[in-house]
mmCIF file of C-alpha atoms and ligand atoms in Angstrom:
data_model
loop_
_atom_site.group_PDB
_atom_site.id
_atom_site.type_symbol
_atom_site.label_atom_id
_atom_site.label_comp_id
_atom_site.label_asym_id
_atom_site.label_seq_id
_atom_site.Cartn_x
_atom_site.Cartn_y
_atom_site.Cartn_z
ATOM 1 C CA MET U 13 0.000 0.000 0.000
ATOM 2 C CA VAL U 14 1.141 3.550 -0.712
ATOM 3 C CA LEU U 15 1.914 5.756 2.296
ATOM 4 C CA ALA U 16 1.216 9.450 1.714
ATOM 5 C CA ILE U 17 2.760 11.945 4.124
ATOM 6 C CA THR U 18 1.016 15.228 3.471
ATOM 7 C CA ASN U 19 1.341 18.823 4.625
ATOM 8 C CA ALA U 20 5.038 18.460 5.432
ATOM 9 C CA ARG U 21 7.944 20.904 5.249
ATOM 10 C CA ALA U 22 10.336 18.592 3.444
ATOM 11 C CA LEU U 23 14.016 19.436 4.025
ATOM 12 C CA CYS U 24 16.067 17.898 1.250
ATOM 13 C CA PRO U 25 19.871 17.759 1.555
ATOM 14 C CA GLY U 26 21.317 18.695 -1.831
ATOM 15 C CA PRO U 27 24.436 17.452 -3.580
ATOM 16 C CA GLU U 28 26.567 20.399 -2.463
ATOM 17 C CA SER U 29 27.826 20.370 1.080
ATOM 18 C CA GLY U 30 25.466 22.201 3.429
ATOM 19 C CA ARG U 31 22.720 22.790 0.865
ATOM 20 C CA ILE U 32 19.136 22.136 1.987
ATOM 21 C CA ASP U 33 16.242 22.623 -0.432
ATOM 22 C CA THR U 34 12.854 23.102 1.211
ATOM 23 C CA VAL U 35 9.599 21.874 -0.312
ATOM 24 C CA GLU U 36 6.660 23.585 1.415
ATOM 25 C CA GLN U 37 3.271 21.861 1.740
ATOM 26 C CA ALA U 38 4.992 18.708 0.581
ATOM 27 C CA THR U 39 3.344 15.415 -0.209
ATOM 28 C CA LEU U 40 5.691 12.437 -0.017
ATOM 29 C CA LEU U 41 4.590 9.131 -1.457
ATOM 30 C CA VAL U 42 6.243 5.959 -0.247
ATOM 31 C CA GLU U 43 5.885 2.525 -1.772
ATOM 32 C CA ALA U 44 7.862 -0.689 -1.380
ATOM 33 C CA GLY U 45 10.339 0.989 0.955
ATOM 34 C CA ARG U 46 11.207 3.876 -1.368
ATOM 35 C CA ILE U 47 10.181 7.472 -1.869
ATOM 36 C CA THR U 48 8.309 7.449 -5.156
ATOM 37 C CA SER U 49 7.245 11.082 -5.334
ATOM 38 C CA LEU U 50 7.892 14.367 -3.524
ATOM 39 C CA SER U 51 6.109 17.505 -4.592
ATOM 40 C CA SER U 52 4.387 20.539 -3.211
ATOM 41 C CA GLY U 53 0.691 19.749 -2.816
ATOM 42 C CA GLY U 54 1.024 16.793 -5.169
ATOM 43 C CA PRO U 55 -1.851 14.361 -5.784
ATOM 44 C CA VAL U 56 -2.419 11.382 -3.535
ATOM 45 C CA PRO U 57 -3.418 8.095 -5.174
ATOM 46 C CA ALA U 58 -6.751 6.602 -4.181
ATOM 47 C CA GLY U 59 -6.475 4.060 -1.391
ATOM 48 C CA ALA U 60 -3.228 5.478 0.021
ATOM 49 C CA ARG U 61 -2.658 5.495 3.774
ATOM 50 C CA PHE U 62 -2.542 9.156 4.938
ATOM 51 C CA LEU U 63 -0.309 10.732 7.514
ATOM 52 C CA ASP U 64 -0.830 14.474 8.014
ATOM 53 C CA ALA U 65 2.480 16.058 9.104
ATOM 54 C CA ALA U 66 0.576 19.264 10.007
ATOM 55 C CA GLY U 67 3.360 21.566 8.814
ATOM 56 C CA ARG U 68 6.124 19.734 10.663
ATOM 57 C CA ILE U 69 9.558 19.266 9.157
ATOM 58 C CA VAL U 70 10.440 15.967 7.522
ATOM 59 C CA THR U 71 14.062 15.057 6.906
ATOM 60 C CA PRO U 72 15.942 11.970 5.801
ATOM 61 C CA GLY U 73 16.761 9.606 8.663
ATOM 62 C CA LEU U 74 20.036 10.503 10.335
ATOM 63 C CA VAL U 75 23.136 8.594 9.250
ATOM 64 C CA ASP U 76 25.374 8.126 12.292
ATOM 65 C CA CYS U 77 28.629 7.179 10.592
ATOM 66 C CA HIS U 78 31.034 6.731 13.549
ATOM 67 C CA THR U 79 30.091 4.761 16.668
ATOM 68 C CA HIS U 80 31.659 2.247 19.009
ATOM 69 C CA ALA U 81 28.293 0.973 20.253
ATOM 70 C CA TRP U 82 29.481 -2.643 20.790
ATOM 71 C CA PHE U 83 30.763 -2.804 24.376
ATOM 72 C CA LEU U 84 29.865 -3.740 27.935
ATOM 73 C CA GLY U 85 30.190 -1.658 31.068
ATOM 74 C CA ASP U 86 30.536 2.061 31.503
ATOM 75 C CA ARG U 87 33.262 4.494 32.545
ATOM 76 C CA ALA U 88 31.262 6.961 34.597
ATOM 77 C CA ARG U 89 33.941 7.108 37.347
ATOM 78 C CA GLU U 90 36.625 7.777 34.775
ATOM 79 C CA PHE U 91 34.464 10.533 33.301
ATOM 80 C CA GLY U 92 34.580 12.179 36.741
ATOM 81 C CA GLU U 93 38.398 11.966 36.739
ATOM 82 C CA ARG U 94 38.624 13.555 33.319
ATOM 83 C CA VAL U 95 36.275 16.334 34.319
ATOM 84 C CA SER U 96 38.566 17.056 37.262
ATOM 85 C CA GLY U 97 41.538 17.408 34.902
ATOM 86 C CA VAL U 98 43.172 13.986 34.371
ATOM 87 C CA SER U 99 43.949 13.574 30.668
ATOM 88 C CA TYR U 100 42.520 10.860 28.419
ATOM 89 C CA LEU U 101 46.053 9.648 27.624
ATOM 90 C CA ASP U 102 47.065 9.544 31.315
ATOM 91 C CA ILE U 103 44.010 7.441 32.155
ATOM 92 C CA ALA U 104 44.896 5.120 29.275
ATOM 93 C CA ARG U 105 48.512 4.823 30.510
ATOM 94 C CA LYS U 106 47.211 3.626 33.910
ATOM 95 C CA GLY U 107 45.254 0.808 32.225
ATOM 96 C CA GLY U 108 41.928 2.644 32.178
ATOM 97 C CA GLY U 109 40.218 4.021 29.080
ATOM 98 C CA ILE U 110 39.728 1.640 26.168
ATOM 99 C CA GLN U 111 41.536 -1.188 28.052
ATOM 100 C CA SER U 112 39.016 -1.153 30.873
ATOM 101 C CA THR U 113 36.172 -1.486 28.365
ATOM 102 C CA VAL U 114 38.061 -4.337 26.669
ATOM 103 C CA ARG U 115 38.177 -6.194 30.018
ATOM 104 C CA ALA U 116 34.456 -5.634 30.669
ATOM 105 C CA THR U 117 33.441 -6.561 27.125
ATOM 106 C CA ARG U 118 35.512 -9.739 27.008
ATOM 107 C CA ALA U 119 34.152 -10.814 30.422
ATOM 108 C CA GLY U 120 30.533 -10.732 29.260
ATOM 109 C CA SER U 121 28.589 -13.241 27.190
ATOM 110 C CA SER U 122 27.505 -12.843 23.604
ATOM 111 C CA ALA U 123 23.887 -12.574 24.786
ATOM 112 C CA GLU U 124 24.780 -9.761 27.198
ATOM 113 C CA ARG U 125 26.696 -7.857 24.547
ATOM 114 C CA THR U 126 23.956 -8.095 21.948
ATOM 115 C CA THR U 127 21.278 -7.149 24.481
ATOM 116 C CA GLU U 128 23.177 -4.001 25.444
ATOM 117 C CA LEU U 129 23.982 -3.150 21.832
ATOM 118 C CA ARG U 130 20.332 -3.568 20.921
ATOM 119 C CA ARG U 131 19.247 -1.181 23.694
ATOM 120 C CA ARG U 132 21.683 1.480 22.483
ATOM 121 C CA LEU U 133 20.663 1.060 18.861
ATOM 122 C CA ARG U 134 17.038 1.386 19.821
ATOM 123 C CA ARG U 135 17.836 4.634 21.645
ATOM 124 C CA LEU U 136 19.610 5.880 18.521
ATOM 125 C CA ALA U 137 16.492 5.042 16.479
ATOM 126 C CA GLU U 138 14.418 7.025 18.948
ATOM 127 C CA ASN U 139 16.796 9.908 18.294
ATOM 128 C CA GLY U 140 16.137 9.797 14.548
ATOM 129 C CA VAL U 141 18.994 7.556 13.402
ATOM 130 C CA THR U 142 18.097 5.126 10.598
ATOM 131 C CA THR U 143 21.613 4.076 9.555
ATOM 132 C CA VAL U 144 24.421 3.519 12.020
ATOM 133 C CA GLU U 145 28.007 2.438 11.622
ATOM 134 C CA VAL U 146 29.183 0.238 14.513
ATOM 135 C CA LYS U 147 32.870 -0.521 15.037
ATOM 136 C CA SER U 148 34.401 -3.507 16.753
ATOM 137 C CA GLY U 149 37.498 -2.565 18.761
ATOM 138 C CA TYR U 150 36.844 -3.676 22.339
ATOM 139 C CA GLY U 151 37.726 -7.317 21.664
ATOM 140 C CA LEU U 152 41.322 -6.959 20.450
ATOM 141 C CA SER U 153 41.929 -10.621 19.646
ATOM 142 C CA VAL U 154 41.144 -12.456 16.443
ATOM 143 C CA ALA U 155 38.301 -14.424 18.045
ATOM 144 C CA SER U 156 36.714 -11.527 19.879
ATOM 145 C CA GLU U 157 36.952 -9.068 16.992
ATOM 146 C CA LEU U 158 35.226 -11.634 14.770
ATOM 147 C CA ALA U 159 32.632 -12.205 17.496
ATOM 148 C CA ALA U 160 32.053 -8.438 17.651
ATOM 149 C CA LEU U 161 31.266 -8.237 13.960
ATOM 150 C CA GLU U 162 29.087 -11.357 14.076
ATOM 151 C CA GLU U 163 27.133 -9.973 17.017
ATOM 152 C CA ILE U 164 26.700 -6.579 15.328
ATOM 153 C CA GLY U 165 25.619 -8.297 12.098
ATOM 154 C CA SER U 166 23.150 -10.490 13.976
ATOM 155 C CA LEU U 167 20.999 -7.462 14.796
ATOM 156 C CA THR U 168 20.311 -6.540 11.173
ATOM 157 C CA GLY U 169 16.746 -6.443 9.923
ATOM 158 C CA THR U 170 14.776 -5.646 13.063
ATOM 159 C CA ASP U 171 13.144 -2.445 14.313
ATOM 160 C CA LEU U 172 16.596 -0.898 14.580
ATOM 161 C CA PRO U 173 18.599 1.387 12.333
ATOM 162 C CA ASP U 174 20.371 -0.258 9.425
ATOM 163 C CA LEU U 175 23.771 -1.430 10.668
ATOM 164 C CA MET U 176 27.112 -0.890 8.969
ATOM 165 C CA PRO U 177 29.768 -2.923 10.832
ATOM 166 C CA THR U 178 33.432 -1.805 10.741
ATOM 167 C CA LEU U 179 36.550 -3.723 11.790
ATOM 168 C CA LEU U 180 38.555 -1.645 14.303
ATOM 169 C CA ALA U 181 40.989 -4.279 15.571
ATOM 170 C CA ALA U 182 43.609 -1.497 15.610
ATOM 171 C CA HIS U 183 41.840 0.522 18.299
ATOM 172 C CA ALA U 184 44.108 -0.007 21.303
ATOM 173 C CA VAL U 185 47.048 -2.354 21.619
ATOM 174 C CA PRO U 186 45.786 -5.661 23.129
ATOM 175 C CA PRO U 187 46.654 -6.099 26.825
ATOM 176 C CA GLU U 188 48.575 -9.320 26.017
ATOM 177 C CA VAL U 189 50.950 -7.477 23.689
ATOM 178 C CA ASP U 190 54.014 -6.815 25.839
ATOM 179 C CA SER U 191 56.939 -6.815 23.396
ATOM 180 C CA PRO U 192 57.809 -5.624 19.891
ATOM 181 C CA ALA U 193 57.604 -9.246 18.700
ATOM 182 C CA ALA U 194 54.102 -9.636 20.148
ATOM 183 C CA ARG U 195 53.084 -6.382 18.515
ATOM 184 C CA GLU U 196 54.368 -7.584 15.162
ATOM 185 C CA ALA U 197 52.451 -10.857 15.630
ATOM 186 C CA TRP U 198 49.244 -8.880 16.327
ATOM 187 C CA MET U 199 49.836 -6.744 13.237
ATOM 188 C CA ARG U 200 50.134 -9.950 11.190
ATOM 189 C CA GLU U 201 46.932 -11.257 12.723
ATOM 190 C CA ILE U 202 45.137 -8.068 11.708
ATOM 191 C CA THR U 203 46.527 -7.897 8.191
ATOM 192 C CA GLN U 204 46.828 -11.583 7.296
ATOM 193 C CA THR U 205 44.027 -13.241 9.278
ATOM 194 C CA LEU U 206 41.343 -10.796 10.375
ATOM 195 C CA ILE U 207 41.039 -8.560 7.337
ATOM 196 C CA PRO U 208 40.915 -11.402 4.762
ATOM 197 C CA GLU U 209 38.410 -13.361 6.866
ATOM 198 C CA VAL U 210 36.201 -10.320 7.486
ATOM 199 C CA ALA U 211 36.163 -9.614 3.748
ATOM 200 C CA LEU U 212 35.530 -13.241 2.811
ATOM 201 C CA ARG U 213 32.628 -13.577 5.235
ATOM 202 C CA LYS U 214 31.371 -10.036 4.468
ATOM 203 C CA LEU U 215 31.353 -9.223 8.177
ATOM 204 C CA ALA U 216 32.227 -5.550 7.631
ATOM 205 C CA GLY U 217 32.484 -3.089 4.789
ATOM 206 C CA ARG U 218 35.427 -1.079 6.086
ATOM 207 C CA VAL U 219 38.456 -1.097 8.321
ATOM 208 C CA ASP U 220 39.373 1.642 10.784
ATOM 209 C CA VAL U 221 42.606 2.453 12.646
ATOM 210 C CA PHE U 222 43.158 4.712 15.671
ATOM 211 C CA VAL U 223 46.322 6.559 14.689
ATOM 212 C CA GLU U 224 47.582 8.226 17.859
ATOM 213 C CA SER U 225 50.411 8.278 20.330
ATOM 214 C CA GLY U 226 49.821 5.203 22.525
ATOM 215 C CA ALA U 227 47.662 3.533 19.864
ATOM 216 C CA TYR U 228 48.792 2.783 16.277
ATOM 217 C CA THR U 229 51.587 4.393 14.264
ATOM 218 C CA THR U 230 51.447 5.872 10.796
ATOM 219 C CA GLU U 231 53.464 2.932 9.482
ATOM 220 C CA GLU U 232 51.073 0.404 11.039
ATOM 221 C CA ALA U 233 48.126 2.293 9.537
ATOM 222 C CA ARG U 234 49.781 2.010 6.119
ATOM 223 C CA ARG U 235 50.124 -1.751 6.482
ATOM 224 C CA ILE U 236 46.513 -2.134 7.610
ATOM 225 C CA ALA U 237 45.325 0.124 4.768
ATOM 226 C CA ALA U 238 47.203 -1.998 2.231
ATOM 227 C CA ALA U 239 45.587 -5.172 3.572
ATOM 228 C CA ALA U 240 42.155 -3.533 3.531
ATOM 229 C CA ARG U 241 42.661 -2.345 -0.038
ATOM 230 C CA SER U 242 43.649 -5.771 -1.283
ATOM 231 C CA ALA U 243 40.638 -7.304 0.484
ATOM 232 C CA GLY U 244 38.317 -4.755 -1.141
ATOM 233 C CA LEU U 245 37.378 -3.036 2.120
ATOM 234 C CA ALA U 246 37.066 0.737 2.496
ATOM 235 C CA LEU U 247 39.216 2.665 4.965
ATOM 236 C CA HIS U 248 38.301 5.055 7.773
ATOM 237 C CA LEU U 249 40.864 6.511 10.184
ATOM 238 C CA HIS U 250 40.762 8.128 13.627
ATOM 239 C CA VAL U 251 43.321 10.915 13.288
ATOM 240 C CA ASP U 252 44.644 14.129 14.816
ATOM 241 C CA GLN U 253 42.425 13.737 17.887
ATOM 242 C CA LEU U 254 44.788 14.253 20.827
ATOM 243 C CA THR U 255 47.967 15.137 18.947
ATOM 244 C CA ASP U 256 48.637 16.367 15.398
ATOM 245 C CA GLY U 257 50.237 13.366 13.761
ATOM 246 C CA GLU U 258 49.647 14.613 10.199
ATOM 247 C CA GLY U 259 46.832 12.072 10.214
ATOM 248 C CA ALA U 260 44.602 13.918 7.758
ATOM 249 C CA SER U 261 47.381 13.901 5.160
ATOM 250 C CA LEU U 262 47.893 10.216 5.896
ATOM 251 C CA ALA U 263 44.164 9.533 5.394
ATOM 252 C CA ALA U 264 44.256 11.385 2.074
ATOM 253 C CA SER U 265 47.381 9.567 0.893
ATOM 254 C CA LEU U 266 45.844 6.179 1.749
ATOM 255 C CA GLY U 267 42.607 6.904 -0.107
ATOM 256 C CA ALA U 268 40.475 6.830 3.050
ATOM 257 C CA GLN U 269 36.760 7.388 2.640
ATOM 258 C CA ALA U 270 36.583 9.308 5.919
ATOM 259 C CA ALA U 271 38.834 10.720 8.609
ATOM 260 C CA GLY U 272 37.356 11.120 12.079
ATOM 261 C CA HIS U 273 38.061 13.576 14.926
ATOM 262 C CA LEU U 274 40.518 16.133 13.412
ATOM 263 C CA GLU U 275 40.605 18.348 16.509
ATOM 264 C CA ARG U 276 44.287 19.027 15.759
ATOM 265 C CA VAL U 277 44.298 18.833 11.977
ATOM 266 C CA SER U 278 46.975 20.966 10.306
ATOM 267 C CA GLU U 279 46.587 23.395 7.401
ATOM 268 C CA ALA U 280 48.308 20.889 5.123
ATOM 269 C CA GLY U 281 45.914 18.203 6.395
ATOM 270 C CA ILE U 282 42.853 20.291 5.506
ATOM 271 C CA ARG U 283 44.196 20.829 1.979
ATOM 272 C CA ALA U 284 44.890 17.110 1.593
ATOM 273 C CA LEU U 285 41.350 16.154 2.682
ATOM 274 C CA LYS U 286 39.907 18.564 0.145
ATOM 275 C CA GLU U 287 42.172 17.398 -2.693
ATOM 276 C CA LYS U 288 41.354 13.728 -2.173
ATOM 277 C CA GLY U 289 37.678 14.156 -1.295
ATOM 278 C CA VAL U 290 38.007 12.573 2.152
ATOM 279 C CA VAL U 291 34.945 13.210 4.335
ATOM 280 C CA ALA U 292 35.773 14.884 7.665
ATOM 281 C CA VAL U 293 33.813 13.149 10.430
ATOM 282 C CA LEU U 294 33.384 15.579 13.314
ATOM 283 C CA LEU U 295 32.445 14.315 16.768
ATOM 284 C CA PRO U 296 31.607 17.292 18.945
ATOM 285 C CA THR U 297 30.728 15.270 22.060
ATOM 286 C CA ALA U 298 34.109 13.533 22.032
ATOM 287 C CA THR U 299 35.956 16.829 21.766
ATOM 288 C CA LEU U 300 34.435 18.002 25.027
ATOM 289 C CA VAL U 301 34.511 14.702 26.878
ATOM 290 C CA ALA U 302 38.111 13.848 25.958
ATOM 291 C CA GLY U 303 39.038 17.249 27.365
ATOM 292 C CA ALA U 304 40.876 18.305 24.226
ATOM 293 C CA GLU U 305 41.668 21.995 24.324
ATOM 294 C CA ALA U 306 41.517 21.987 20.540
ATOM 295 C CA VAL U 307 38.239 21.947 18.602
ATOM 296 C CA ALA U 308 37.977 20.632 15.033
ATOM 297 C CA PRO U 309 38.120 23.671 12.716
ATOM 298 C CA ALA U 310 34.715 23.089 11.129
ATOM 299 C CA ARG U 311 34.483 26.563 9.602
ATOM 300 C CA ARG U 312 37.885 26.257 7.935
ATOM 301 C CA LEU U 313 37.011 22.803 6.636
ATOM 302 C CA ILE U 314 33.692 24.039 5.244
ATOM 303 C CA GLU U 315 35.217 27.165 3.698
ATOM 304 C CA ASP U 316 37.917 25.025 2.069
ATOM 305 C CA GLY U 317 35.261 22.732 0.569
ATOM 306 C CA VAL U 318 35.739 19.628 2.704
ATOM 307 C CA ALA U 319 32.502 17.633 3.138
ATOM 308 C CA ILE U 320 31.610 17.164 6.796
ATOM 309 C CA ALA U 321 29.733 14.359 8.521
ATOM 310 C CA LEU U 322 28.548 14.719 12.110
ATOM 311 C CA SER U 323 28.288 11.703 14.353
ATOM 312 C CA THR U 324 27.437 10.821 17.959
ATOM 313 C CA ASN U 325 30.586 8.669 18.352
ATOM 314 C CA LEU U 326 28.544 6.627 20.827
ATOM 315 C CA ASN U 327 31.106 4.893 23.081
ATOM 316 C CA PRO U 328 31.725 4.467 26.822
ATOM 317 C CA GLY U 329 34.728 6.813 26.924
ATOM 318 C CA THR U 330 34.331 9.925 24.825
ATOM 319 C CA GLY U 331 30.753 9.604 23.580
ATOM 320 C CA PRO U 332 28.449 8.418 26.344
ATOM 321 C CA THR U 333 25.185 9.591 24.805
ATOM 322 C CA GLU U 334 22.767 8.647 22.036
ATOM 323 C CA SER U 335 21.289 12.146 22.062
ATOM 324 C CA THR U 336 21.353 13.631 18.586
ATOM 325 C CA SER U 337 19.813 16.758 20.082
ATOM 326 C CA LEU U 338 22.957 17.231 22.133
ATOM 327 C CA MET U 339 25.089 16.572 19.055
ATOM 328 C CA PHE U 340 23.197 19.274 17.105
ATOM 329 C CA PHE U 341 23.653 21.747 19.967
ATOM 330 C CA LEU U 342 27.387 21.052 20.325
ATOM 331 C CA ALA U 343 27.873 21.306 16.562
ATOM 332 C CA ALA U 344 26.255 24.744 16.717
ATOM 333 C CA VAL U 345 27.946 26.223 19.776
ATOM 334 C CA GLY U 346 31.231 24.291 19.570
ATOM 335 C CA LEU U 347 31.809 23.987 15.841
ATOM 336 C CA ARG U 348 29.880 27.114 14.763
ATOM 337 C CA MET U 349 27.872 25.187 12.198
ATOM 338 C CA SER U 350 24.597 26.577 10.826
ATOM 339 C CA PRO U 351 21.341 24.566 11.108
ATOM 340 C CA GLU U 352 21.553 23.732 7.384
ATOM 341 C CA GLU U 353 25.151 22.528 7.733
ATOM 342 C CA ILE U 354 24.198 20.450 10.782
ATOM 343 C CA LEU U 355 21.296 18.784 8.981
ATOM 344 C CA TRP U 356 23.323 18.122 5.831
ATOM 345 C CA SER U 357 26.265 16.696 7.772
ATOM 346 C CA SER U 358 24.012 14.430 9.866
ATOM 347 C CA THR U 359 22.296 12.961 6.798
ATOM 348 C CA ARG U 360 23.927 13.255 3.378
ATOM 349 C CA GLY U 361 27.382 13.852 4.862
ATOM 350 C CA GLY U 362 27.093 10.695 6.976
ATOM 351 C CA ALA U 363 25.983 8.708 3.938
ATOM 352 C CA LEU U 364 28.945 10.056 1.952
ATOM 353 C CA ALA U 365 31.326 8.992 4.722
ATOM 354 C CA LEU U 366 29.959 5.442 4.454
ATOM 355 C CA GLY U 367 29.845 5.394 0.660
ATOM 356 C CA LEU U 368 26.032 5.050 0.680
ATOM 357 C CA THR U 369 23.927 6.586 -2.054
ATOM 358 C CA GLU U 370 20.388 5.470 -1.163
ATOM 359 C CA VAL U 371 20.151 7.136 2.238
ATOM 360 C CA GLY U 372 20.695 10.636 3.584
ATOM 361 C CA ARG U 373 18.444 12.077 0.849
ATOM 362 C CA LEU U 374 14.833 13.033 0.516
ATOM 363 C CA GLU U 375 14.024 12.502 -3.145
ATOM 364 C CA PRO U 376 12.290 9.998 -5.399
ATOM 365 C CA GLY U 377 14.297 6.796 -5.607
ATOM 366 C CA ALA U 378 15.878 7.177 -2.171
ATOM 367 C CA ARG U 379 15.118 4.647 0.534
ATOM 368 C CA ALA U 380 12.172 5.843 2.597
ATOM 369 C CA ASP U 381 14.191 6.479 5.756
ATOM 370 C CA LEU U 382 12.403 9.517 7.168
ATOM 371 C CA VAL U 383 12.029 11.477 10.368
ATOM 372 C CA ILE U 384 9.051 13.674 11.202
ATOM 373 C CA TRP U 385 10.182 16.144 13.875
ATOM 374 C CA ASP U 386 8.043 18.045 16.354
ATOM 375 C CA ALA U 387 9.132 21.396 14.923
ATOM 376 C CA GLN U 388 8.373 23.598 11.932
ATOM 377 C CA ASP U 389 11.947 24.848 11.514
ATOM 378 C CA PHE U 390 15.142 22.792 11.765
ATOM 379 C CA ALA U 391 16.838 25.799 13.445
ATOM 380 C CA HIS U 392 14.753 24.964 16.518
ATOM 381 C CA LEU U 393 16.556 21.638 17.029
ATOM 382 C CA PRO U 394 20.146 22.714 17.804
ATOM 383 C CA TYR U 395 18.724 25.648 19.769
ATOM 384 C CA HIS U 396 16.294 23.770 22.035
ATOM 385 C CA ALA U 397 19.103 21.660 23.383
ATOM 386 C CA GLY U 398 18.790 18.254 24.959
ATOM 387 C CA ILE U 399 15.134 17.792 24.008
ATOM 388 C CA ASN U 400 14.215 14.884 21.764
ATOM 389 C CA HIS U 401 12.098 16.396 18.974
ATOM 390 C CA VAL U 402 11.639 13.142 17.095
ATOM 391 C CA ARG U 403 7.957 12.387 16.436
ATOM 392 C CA GLN U 404 8.048 9.461 14.018
ATOM 393 C CA VAL U 405 10.805 7.496 12.326
ATOM 394 C CA PHE U 406 10.364 5.351 9.217
ATOM 395 C CA ARG U 407 12.961 2.899 8.015
ATOM 396 C CA ALA U 408 12.472 1.676 4.447
ATOM 397 C CA GLY U 409 8.894 2.924 4.699
ATOM 398 C CA GLU U 410 8.134 1.055 7.964
ATOM 399 C CA LEU U 411 7.262 3.009 11.089
ATOM 400 C CA ILE U 412 9.936 2.017 13.626
ATOM 401 C CA VAL U 413 9.481 4.801 16.196
ATOM 402 C CA ASP U 414 6.265 6.545 17.108
ATOM 403 C CA ARG U 415 6.576 9.210 19.804
ATOM 404 C CA SER U 416 3.544 11.153 18.631
ATOM 405 C CA GLY U 417 1.869 10.828 22.024
ATOM 406 C CA GLN U 418 4.959 12.069 23.823
ATOM 407 C CA SER U 419 5.616 15.469 22.306
ATOM 408 C CA GLU U 420 7.997 17.408 24.523
ATOM 409 C CA CYS U 421 7.486 20.805 22.904
ATOM 410 C CA ASP U 422 6.033 20.767 19.342
ATOM 411 C CA GLY U 423 8.550 23.325 18.158
ATOM 412 C CA ARG U 424 8.002 25.825 20.959
ATOM 413 C CA LEU U 425 10.330 26.702 23.784
HETATM 414 O O1 NIG B 514 36.452 7.798 18.814
HETATM 415 N N1 NIG B 514 39.584 7.629 19.878
HETATM 416 C C1 NIG B 514 39.377 6.464 19.974
HETATM 417 N N2 NIG B 514 38.183 5.838 20.094
HETATM 418 C C2 NIG B 514 37.008 6.452 20.663
HETATM 419 C C3 NIG B 514 37.049 6.443 22.146
HETATM 420 C C4 NIG B 514 36.875 5.086 22.669
HETATM 421 C C5 NIG B 514 36.934 4.967 24.172
HETATM 422 O O2 NIG B 514 37.433 5.870 24.868
HETATM 423 O O3 NIG B 514 36.482 3.910 24.634
HETATM 424 C C6 NIG B 514 36.733 7.804 20.031
HETATM 425 O O4 NIG B 514 36.768 8.847 20.693
#
């Protein structure tokens, strides 16, 4: 049956970075999981199921292109330490940080991990997310990294966002690695065992590396990138987060699809991202939580023509929230992004970062991943901070979230 959403303000992310075209009094027709028509006051076929948006804004579902949602445990105590001034790297050196989540995640059962992942993904859906990338990276052994991707993949096809698993075996150095020889053996396991097997079994579409002092070196990232390339997997990198390691230039030289963080990206790095068309994934929650004094230079990146994706970076260390409302607010006040830039980067920009063409758009032919928000103007969302304005979420034309009885504000302060 055709679904007709009428009387909507349709906000359509355009092909150019930051461009949003508005269709007033829009009628959207949805059939077989796709948008089949979008026009102002267009006709509705007889027998269609009606949904009156009553002037509310409709956008594509959000594409959250950088998360570490597969984990057990939390780090609330450590958060307190960081707030009182202890650095992220110092906590990591004492065995906290990522390593403490690795211990908690390994200690749990597969059922516990998938239950917790499911709860987080459901919260993301309730925040308007219809596609989410989920990284491994808290297993750090061949068996547990494979288990991570299997568990993430097992949740596909439910009332959750669409999942895009990513292999991040090179997140932290495994606790068992205590010598250069052991490190070399782990590198071989990543490049010669994990990556080929992940590609063969189609467990993930991309490989990520945390390039940072205390994590992985530029040279190791090159080796992992080469293995990913020969296995036909795309590359994402975590770079220039805590220190400027010329990571953006590295990402560009390795043909990465996306480079995340970039709080300390250099001028040369910005030029390299632009030249090679690498998407800059900005994570405003992580900037604040990690206590970095530096903020990613969003305005410079935008002015220089680099496409930006915004993401929650949901993780127990630097991204302990599924709130997209908070992300919008921090992108506005922290990164100085306009409402149009925020919307574009959270939809079409996220899709670009993941190499997806069917989502992040509101146009005929696109997958009918849609959010109806309790607001008439997208500018209200980053402004009215911390309030969930999501009213209804459709994934491939199916209603997966209905908060229409729970309106917190209906676009008013
Ligand atoms: O993207 N930077 C590395 N990885 C995550 C943090 C993970 C953690 O602290 O557990 C990030 O910020």
